[in-house]
PDB file of C-alpha atoms and ligand atoms in Angstrom:
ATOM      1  CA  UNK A   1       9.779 -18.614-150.765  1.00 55.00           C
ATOM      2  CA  UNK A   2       6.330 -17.622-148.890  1.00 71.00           C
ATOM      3  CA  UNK A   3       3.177 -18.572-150.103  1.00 84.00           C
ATOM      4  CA  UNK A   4       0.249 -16.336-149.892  1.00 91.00           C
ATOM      5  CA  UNK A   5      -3.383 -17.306-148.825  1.00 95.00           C
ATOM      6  CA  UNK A   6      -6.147 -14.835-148.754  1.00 97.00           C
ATOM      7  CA  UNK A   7      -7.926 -15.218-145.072  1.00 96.00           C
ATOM      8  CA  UNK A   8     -11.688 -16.245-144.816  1.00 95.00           C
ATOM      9  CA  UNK A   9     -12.408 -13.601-142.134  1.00 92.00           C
ATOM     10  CA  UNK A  10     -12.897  -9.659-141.780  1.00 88.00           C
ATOM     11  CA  UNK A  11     -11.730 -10.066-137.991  1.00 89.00           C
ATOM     12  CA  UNK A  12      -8.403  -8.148-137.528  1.00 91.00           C
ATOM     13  CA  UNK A  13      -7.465  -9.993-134.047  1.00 86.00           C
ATOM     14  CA  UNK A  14      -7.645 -13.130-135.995  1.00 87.00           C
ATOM     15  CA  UNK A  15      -5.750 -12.049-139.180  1.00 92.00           C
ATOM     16  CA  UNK A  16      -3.179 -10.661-136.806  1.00 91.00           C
ATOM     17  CA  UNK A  17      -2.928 -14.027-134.866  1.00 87.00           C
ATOM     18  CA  UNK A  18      -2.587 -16.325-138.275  1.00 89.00           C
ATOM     19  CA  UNK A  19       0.048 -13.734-139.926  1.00 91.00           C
ATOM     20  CA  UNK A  20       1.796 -13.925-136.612  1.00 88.00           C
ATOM     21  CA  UNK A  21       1.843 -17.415-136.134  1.00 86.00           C
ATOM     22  CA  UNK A  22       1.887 -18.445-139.698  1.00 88.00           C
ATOM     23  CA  UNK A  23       4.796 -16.022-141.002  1.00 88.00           C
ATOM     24  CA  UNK A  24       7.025 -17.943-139.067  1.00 83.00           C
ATOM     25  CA  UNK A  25       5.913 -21.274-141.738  1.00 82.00           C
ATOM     26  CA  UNK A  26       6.465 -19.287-144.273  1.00 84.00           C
ATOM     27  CA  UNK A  27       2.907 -18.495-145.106  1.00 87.00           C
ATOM     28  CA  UNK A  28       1.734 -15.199-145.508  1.00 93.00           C
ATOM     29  CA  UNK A  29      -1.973 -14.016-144.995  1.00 95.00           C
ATOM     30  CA  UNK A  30      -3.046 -11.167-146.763  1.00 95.00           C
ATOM     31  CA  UNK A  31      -7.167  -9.850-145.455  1.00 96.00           C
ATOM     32  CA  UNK A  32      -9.684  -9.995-148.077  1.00 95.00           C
ATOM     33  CA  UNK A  33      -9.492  -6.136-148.640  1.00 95.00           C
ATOM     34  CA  UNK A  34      -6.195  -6.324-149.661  1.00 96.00           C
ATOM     35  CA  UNK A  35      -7.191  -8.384-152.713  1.00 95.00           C
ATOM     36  CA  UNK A  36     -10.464  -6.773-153.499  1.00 95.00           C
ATOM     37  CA  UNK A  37     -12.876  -9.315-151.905  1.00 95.00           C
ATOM     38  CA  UNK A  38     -16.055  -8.671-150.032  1.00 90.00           C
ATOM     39  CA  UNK A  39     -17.824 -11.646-149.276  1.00 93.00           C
ATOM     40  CA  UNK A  40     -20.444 -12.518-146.201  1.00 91.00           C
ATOM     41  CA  UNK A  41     -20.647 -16.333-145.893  1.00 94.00           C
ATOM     42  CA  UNK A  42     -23.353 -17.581-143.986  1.00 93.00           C
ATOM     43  CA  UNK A  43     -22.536 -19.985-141.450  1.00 91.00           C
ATOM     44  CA  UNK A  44     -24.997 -22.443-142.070  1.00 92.00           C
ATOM     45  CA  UNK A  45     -22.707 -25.560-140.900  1.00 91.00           C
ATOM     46  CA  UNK A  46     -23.263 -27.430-137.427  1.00 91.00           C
ATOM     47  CA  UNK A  47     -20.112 -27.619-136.329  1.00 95.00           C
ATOM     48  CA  UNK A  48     -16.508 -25.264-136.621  1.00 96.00           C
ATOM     49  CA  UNK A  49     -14.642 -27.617-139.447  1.00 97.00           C
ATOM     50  CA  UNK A  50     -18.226 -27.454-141.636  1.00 97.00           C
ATOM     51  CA  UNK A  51     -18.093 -23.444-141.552  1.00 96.00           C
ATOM     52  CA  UNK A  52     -14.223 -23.474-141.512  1.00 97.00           C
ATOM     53  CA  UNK A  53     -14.594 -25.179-145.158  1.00 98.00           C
ATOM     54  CA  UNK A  54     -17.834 -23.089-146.255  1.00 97.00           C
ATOM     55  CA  UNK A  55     -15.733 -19.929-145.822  1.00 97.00           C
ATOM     56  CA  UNK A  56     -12.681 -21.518-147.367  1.00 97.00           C
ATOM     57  CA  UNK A  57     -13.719 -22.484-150.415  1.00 98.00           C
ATOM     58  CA  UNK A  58     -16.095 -19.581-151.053  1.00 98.00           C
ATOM     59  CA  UNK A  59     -12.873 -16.921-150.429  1.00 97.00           C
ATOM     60  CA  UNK A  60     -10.491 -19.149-152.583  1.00 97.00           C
ATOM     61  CA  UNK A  61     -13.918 -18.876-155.549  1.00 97.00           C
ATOM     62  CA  UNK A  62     -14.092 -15.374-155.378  1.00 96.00           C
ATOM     63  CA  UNK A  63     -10.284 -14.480-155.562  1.00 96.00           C
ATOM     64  CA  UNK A  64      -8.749 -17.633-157.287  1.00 96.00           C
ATOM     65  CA  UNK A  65      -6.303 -17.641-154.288  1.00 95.00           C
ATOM     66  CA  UNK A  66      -5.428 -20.205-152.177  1.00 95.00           C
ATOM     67  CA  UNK A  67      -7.556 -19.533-148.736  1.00 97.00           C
ATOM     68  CA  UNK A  68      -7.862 -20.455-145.360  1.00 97.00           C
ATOM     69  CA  UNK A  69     -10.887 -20.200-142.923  1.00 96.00           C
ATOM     70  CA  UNK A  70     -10.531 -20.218-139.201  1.00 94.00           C
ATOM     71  CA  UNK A  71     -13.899 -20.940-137.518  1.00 95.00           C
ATOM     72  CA  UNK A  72     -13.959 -20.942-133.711  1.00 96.00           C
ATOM     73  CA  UNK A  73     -15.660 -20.371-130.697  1.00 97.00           C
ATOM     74  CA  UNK A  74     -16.282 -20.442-126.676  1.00 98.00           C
ATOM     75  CA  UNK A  75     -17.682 -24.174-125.535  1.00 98.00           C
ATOM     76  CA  UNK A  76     -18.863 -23.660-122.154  1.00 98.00           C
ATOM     77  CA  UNK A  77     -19.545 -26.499-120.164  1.00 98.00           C
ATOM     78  CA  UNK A  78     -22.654 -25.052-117.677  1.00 98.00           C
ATOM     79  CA  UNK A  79     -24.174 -24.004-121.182  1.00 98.00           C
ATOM     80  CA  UNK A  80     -23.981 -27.295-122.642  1.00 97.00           C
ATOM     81  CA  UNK A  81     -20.912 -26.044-124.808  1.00 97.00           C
ATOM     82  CA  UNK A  82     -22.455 -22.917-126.042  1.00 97.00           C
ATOM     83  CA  UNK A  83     -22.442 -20.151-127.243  1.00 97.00           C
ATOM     84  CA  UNK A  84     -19.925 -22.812-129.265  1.00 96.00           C
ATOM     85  CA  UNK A  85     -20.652 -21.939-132.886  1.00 94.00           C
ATOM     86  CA  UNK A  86     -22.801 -19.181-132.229  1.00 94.00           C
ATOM     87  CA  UNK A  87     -20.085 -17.567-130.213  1.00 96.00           C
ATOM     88  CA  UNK A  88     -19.318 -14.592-132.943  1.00 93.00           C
ATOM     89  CA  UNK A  89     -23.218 -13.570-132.757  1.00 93.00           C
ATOM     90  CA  UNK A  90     -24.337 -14.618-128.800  1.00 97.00           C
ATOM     91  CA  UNK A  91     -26.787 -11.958-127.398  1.00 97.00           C
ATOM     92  CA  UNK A  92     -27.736 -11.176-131.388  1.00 97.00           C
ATOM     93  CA  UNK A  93     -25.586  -8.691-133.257  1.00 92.00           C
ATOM     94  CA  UNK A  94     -26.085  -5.414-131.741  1.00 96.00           C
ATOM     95  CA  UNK A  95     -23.609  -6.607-128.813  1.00 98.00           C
ATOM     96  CA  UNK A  96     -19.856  -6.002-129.383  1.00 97.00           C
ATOM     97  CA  UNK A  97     -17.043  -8.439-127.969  1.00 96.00           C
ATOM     98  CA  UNK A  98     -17.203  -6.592-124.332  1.00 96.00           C
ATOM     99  CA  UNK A  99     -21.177  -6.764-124.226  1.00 98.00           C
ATOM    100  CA  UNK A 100     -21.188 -10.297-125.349  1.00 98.00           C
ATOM    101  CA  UNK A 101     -18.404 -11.093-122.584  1.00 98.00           C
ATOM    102  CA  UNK A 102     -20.857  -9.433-120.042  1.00 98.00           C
ATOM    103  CA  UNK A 103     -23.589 -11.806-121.160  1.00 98.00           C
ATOM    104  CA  UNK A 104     -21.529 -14.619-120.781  1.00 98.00           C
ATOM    105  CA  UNK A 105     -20.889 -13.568-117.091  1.00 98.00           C
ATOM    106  CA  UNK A 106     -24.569 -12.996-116.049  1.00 98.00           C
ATOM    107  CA  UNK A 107     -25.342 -16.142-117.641  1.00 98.00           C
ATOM    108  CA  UNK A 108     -23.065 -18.146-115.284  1.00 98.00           C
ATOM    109  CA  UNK A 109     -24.144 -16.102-112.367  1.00 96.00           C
ATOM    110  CA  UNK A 110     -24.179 -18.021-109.712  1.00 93.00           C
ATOM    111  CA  UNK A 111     -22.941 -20.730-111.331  1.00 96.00           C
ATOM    112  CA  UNK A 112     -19.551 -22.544-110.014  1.00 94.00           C
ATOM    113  CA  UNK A 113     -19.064 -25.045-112.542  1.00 95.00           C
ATOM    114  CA  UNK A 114     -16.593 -22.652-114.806  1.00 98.00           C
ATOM    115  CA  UNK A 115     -15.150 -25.148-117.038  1.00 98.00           C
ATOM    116  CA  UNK A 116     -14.854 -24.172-121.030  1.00 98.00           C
ATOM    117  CA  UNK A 117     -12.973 -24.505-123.702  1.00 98.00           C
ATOM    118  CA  UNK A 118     -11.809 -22.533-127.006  1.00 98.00           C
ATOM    119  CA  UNK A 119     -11.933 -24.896-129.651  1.00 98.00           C
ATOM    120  CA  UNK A 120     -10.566 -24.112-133.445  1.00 97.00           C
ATOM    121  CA  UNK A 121     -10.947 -25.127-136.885  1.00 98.00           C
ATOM    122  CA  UNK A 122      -9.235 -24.189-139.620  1.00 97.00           C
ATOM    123  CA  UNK A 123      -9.704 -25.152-143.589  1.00 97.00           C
ATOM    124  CA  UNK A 124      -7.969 -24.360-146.277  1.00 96.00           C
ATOM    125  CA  UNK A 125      -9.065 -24.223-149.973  1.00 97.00           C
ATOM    126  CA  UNK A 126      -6.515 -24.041-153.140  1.00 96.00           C
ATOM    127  CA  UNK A 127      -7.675 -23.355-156.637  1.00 96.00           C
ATOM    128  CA  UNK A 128      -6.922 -26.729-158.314  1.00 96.00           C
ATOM    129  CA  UNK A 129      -9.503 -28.356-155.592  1.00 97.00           C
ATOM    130  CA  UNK A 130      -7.455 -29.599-152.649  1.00 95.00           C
ATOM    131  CA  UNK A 131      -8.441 -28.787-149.195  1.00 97.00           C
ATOM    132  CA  UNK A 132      -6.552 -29.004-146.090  1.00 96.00           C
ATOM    133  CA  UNK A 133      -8.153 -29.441-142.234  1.00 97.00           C
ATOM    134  CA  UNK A 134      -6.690 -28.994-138.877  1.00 97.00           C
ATOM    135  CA  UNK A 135      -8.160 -28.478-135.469  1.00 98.00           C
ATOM    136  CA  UNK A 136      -6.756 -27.367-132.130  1.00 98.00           C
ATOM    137  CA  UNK A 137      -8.353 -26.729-128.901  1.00 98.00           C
ATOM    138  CA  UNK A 138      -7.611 -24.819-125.386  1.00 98.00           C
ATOM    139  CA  UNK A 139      -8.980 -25.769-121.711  1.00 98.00           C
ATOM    140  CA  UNK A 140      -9.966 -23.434-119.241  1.00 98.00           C
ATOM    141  CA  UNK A 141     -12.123 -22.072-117.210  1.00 98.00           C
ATOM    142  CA  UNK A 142     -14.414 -18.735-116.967  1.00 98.00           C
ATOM    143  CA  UNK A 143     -13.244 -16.043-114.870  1.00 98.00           C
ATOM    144  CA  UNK A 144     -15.664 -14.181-112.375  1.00 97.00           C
ATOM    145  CA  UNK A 145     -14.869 -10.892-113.918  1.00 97.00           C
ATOM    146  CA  UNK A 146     -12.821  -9.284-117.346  1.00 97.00           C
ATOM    147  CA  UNK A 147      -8.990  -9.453-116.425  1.00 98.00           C
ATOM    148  CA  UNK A 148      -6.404  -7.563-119.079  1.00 98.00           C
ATOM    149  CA  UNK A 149      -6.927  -5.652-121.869  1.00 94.00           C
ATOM    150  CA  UNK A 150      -5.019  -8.220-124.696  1.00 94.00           C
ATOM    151  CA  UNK A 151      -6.302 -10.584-127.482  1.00 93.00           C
ATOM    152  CA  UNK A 152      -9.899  -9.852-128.499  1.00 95.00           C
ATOM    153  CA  UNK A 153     -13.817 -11.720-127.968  1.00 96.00           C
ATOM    154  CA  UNK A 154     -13.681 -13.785-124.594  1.00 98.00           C
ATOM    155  CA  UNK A 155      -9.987 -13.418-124.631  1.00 98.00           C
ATOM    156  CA  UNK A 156     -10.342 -11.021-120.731  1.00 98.00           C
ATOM    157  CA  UNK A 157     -12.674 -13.936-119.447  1.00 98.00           C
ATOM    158  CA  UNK A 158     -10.918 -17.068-120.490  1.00 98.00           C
ATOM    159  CA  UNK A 159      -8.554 -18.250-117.959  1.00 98.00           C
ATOM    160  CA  UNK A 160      -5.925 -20.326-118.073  1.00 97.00           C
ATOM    161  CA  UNK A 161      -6.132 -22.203-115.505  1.00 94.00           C
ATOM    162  CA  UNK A 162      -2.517 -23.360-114.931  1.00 92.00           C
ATOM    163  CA  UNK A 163      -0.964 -20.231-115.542  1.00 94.00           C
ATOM    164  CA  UNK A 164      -3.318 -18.345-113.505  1.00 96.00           C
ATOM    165  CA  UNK A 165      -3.817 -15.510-115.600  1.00 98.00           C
ATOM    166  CA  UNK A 166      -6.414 -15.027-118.490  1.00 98.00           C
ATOM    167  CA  UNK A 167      -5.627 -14.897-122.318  1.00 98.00           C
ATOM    168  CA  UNK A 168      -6.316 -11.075-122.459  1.00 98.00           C
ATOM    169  CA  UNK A 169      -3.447 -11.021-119.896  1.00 98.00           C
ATOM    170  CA  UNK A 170      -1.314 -12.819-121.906  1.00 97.00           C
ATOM    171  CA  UNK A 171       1.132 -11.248-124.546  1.00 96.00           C
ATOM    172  CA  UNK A 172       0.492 -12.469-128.120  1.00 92.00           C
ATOM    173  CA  UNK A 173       3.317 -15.424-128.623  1.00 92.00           C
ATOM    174  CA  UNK A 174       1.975 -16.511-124.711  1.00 95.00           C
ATOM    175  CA  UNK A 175      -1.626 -16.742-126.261  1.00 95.00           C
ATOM    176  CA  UNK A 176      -0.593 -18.650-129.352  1.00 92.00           C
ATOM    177  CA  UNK A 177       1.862 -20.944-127.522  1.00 95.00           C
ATOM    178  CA  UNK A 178      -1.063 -22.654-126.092  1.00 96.00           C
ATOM    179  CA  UNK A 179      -4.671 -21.077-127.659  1.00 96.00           C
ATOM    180  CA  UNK A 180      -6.779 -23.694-129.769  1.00 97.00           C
ATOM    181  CA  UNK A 181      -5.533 -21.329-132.646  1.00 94.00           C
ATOM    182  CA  UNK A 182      -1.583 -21.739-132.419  1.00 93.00           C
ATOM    183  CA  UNK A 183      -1.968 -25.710-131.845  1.00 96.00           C
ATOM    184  CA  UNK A 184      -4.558 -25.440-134.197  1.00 96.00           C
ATOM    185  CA  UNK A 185      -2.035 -23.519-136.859  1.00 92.00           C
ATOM    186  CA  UNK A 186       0.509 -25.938-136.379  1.00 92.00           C
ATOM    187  CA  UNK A 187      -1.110 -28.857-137.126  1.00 95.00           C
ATOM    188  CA  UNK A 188      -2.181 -26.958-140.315  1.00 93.00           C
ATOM    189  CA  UNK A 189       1.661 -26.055-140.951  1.00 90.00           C
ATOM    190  CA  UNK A 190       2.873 -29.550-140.710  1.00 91.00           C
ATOM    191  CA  UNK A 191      -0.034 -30.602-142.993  1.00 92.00           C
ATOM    192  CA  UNK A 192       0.962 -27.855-145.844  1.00 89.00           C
ATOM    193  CA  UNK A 193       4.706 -28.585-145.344  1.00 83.00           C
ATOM    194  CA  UNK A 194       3.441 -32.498-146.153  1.00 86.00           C
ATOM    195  CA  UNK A 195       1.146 -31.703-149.203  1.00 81.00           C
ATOM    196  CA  UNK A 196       3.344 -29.180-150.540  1.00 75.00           C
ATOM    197  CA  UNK A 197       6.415 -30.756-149.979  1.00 70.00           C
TER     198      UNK A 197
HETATM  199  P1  LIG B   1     -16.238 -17.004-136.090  1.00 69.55           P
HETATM  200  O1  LIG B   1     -15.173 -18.072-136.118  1.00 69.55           O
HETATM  201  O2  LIG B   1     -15.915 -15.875-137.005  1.00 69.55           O
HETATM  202  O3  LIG B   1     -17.612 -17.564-136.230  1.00 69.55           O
HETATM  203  O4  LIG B   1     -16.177 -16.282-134.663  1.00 69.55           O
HETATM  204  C1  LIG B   1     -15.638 -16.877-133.568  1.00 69.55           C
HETATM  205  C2  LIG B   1     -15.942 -16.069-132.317  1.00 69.55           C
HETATM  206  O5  LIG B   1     -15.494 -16.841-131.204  1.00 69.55           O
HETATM  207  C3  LIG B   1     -15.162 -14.755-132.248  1.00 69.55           C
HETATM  208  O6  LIG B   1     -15.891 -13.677-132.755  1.00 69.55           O
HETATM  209  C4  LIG B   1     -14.943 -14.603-130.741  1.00 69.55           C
HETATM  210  O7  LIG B   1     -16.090 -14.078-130.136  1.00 69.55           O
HETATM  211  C5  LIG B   1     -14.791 -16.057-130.295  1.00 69.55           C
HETATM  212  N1  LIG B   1     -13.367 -16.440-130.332  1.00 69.55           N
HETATM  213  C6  LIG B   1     -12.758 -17.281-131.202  1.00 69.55           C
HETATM  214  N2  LIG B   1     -11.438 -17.365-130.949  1.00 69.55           N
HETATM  215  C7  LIG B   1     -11.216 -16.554-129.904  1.00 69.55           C
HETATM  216  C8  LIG B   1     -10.022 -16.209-129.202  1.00 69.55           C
HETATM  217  O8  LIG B   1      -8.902 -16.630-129.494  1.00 69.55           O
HETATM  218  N3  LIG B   1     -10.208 -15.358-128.183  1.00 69.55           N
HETATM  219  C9  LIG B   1     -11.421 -14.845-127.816  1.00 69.55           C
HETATM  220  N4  LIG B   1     -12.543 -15.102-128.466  1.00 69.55           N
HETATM  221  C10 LIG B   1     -12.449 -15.961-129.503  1.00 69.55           C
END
């Protein structure tokens, strides 16, 4: 039997990662729209698990649905681990994911210290009260220039280091095999399967 959760998030590249990855835990995620929610949370928390929950429990208020919240970012280590939480709205919100990536690069212009990492929360809020928290992270580095066309956000700047190629040259189940999001997932799973169970 599946159980459904409502996601936290209006962001089709993640609700496509977390029904992919999740489906195959028997979870399904359905997007806000599909149960008549409309909700902006502001992210008010100082780190990804604090805005993770703020999001989770405000989506599971407004539908009376189980939710979960993924709250994530870019950590970059010449920017002191920004744009980090910020990474959704770096450069303000007029830029859109392939502006913000070319801010990123003219930032580290010049700069050969490329180290980052993609680092993931996610919470999970049910109706009677009980929350859920899992985290998951991904090291790399930043690439001198967009590579592929796949994933979505930094995904065409972040590479991985070991396999050489970036995630937006990676095919989905690649990405989530290793992204802060799939480890992040799992660890989630495991926890349900425990709380559940
Ligand atoms: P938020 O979690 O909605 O605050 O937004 C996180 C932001 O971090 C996204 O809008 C992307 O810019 C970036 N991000 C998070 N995860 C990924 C990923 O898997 N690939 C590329 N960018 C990501």
């Amino acid at each position: 039997m599946s159980m459904k959760f409502v996601l936290a998030s209006h962001n089709p590249g993640k609700l496509a990662e977390m029904q992919s990855i999740l489906s195959g835990y028997g979870v399904e995620v359905v997007s806000p729209a599909e149960v008549g929610v409309s909700l902006e949370v502001e992210e008010t928390g100082g780190t990804f698990g604090e805005n993770a929950m703020l999001k989770a429990k405000a989506y599971c208020e407004a539908s009376g649905l189980p939710a979960i919240a993924d709250d994530s970012g870019l950590c970059v280590d010449a920017l002191n681990g920004g744009p980090g939480v910020y990474s959704a709205r770096y450069g303000g919100e007029d830029l859109d994911d392939r502006g913000r990536c070319m801010l990123l690069l003219s930032n580290l212009r010049g700069q050969t210290t490329r180290a980052a990492h993609f680092s993931c929360a996610i919470a999970c809020a049910f109706p009677d009260g009980r929350t859920l928290t899992a985290e998951g992270r991904c090291d790399g580095a930043i690439a001198f220039a967009p590579l592929g066309d796949g994933g979505f956000g930094y995904d065409p700047l972040f590479l991985l280091t070991e396999k050489g190629k970036t995630f937006g040259q990676l095919s989905p189940e690649e990405k989530s095999a290793v992204s802060h999001r799939g480890k992040a997932l799992a660890a989630f799973a495991a926890e349900l399967g425990a709380c559940l169970g």
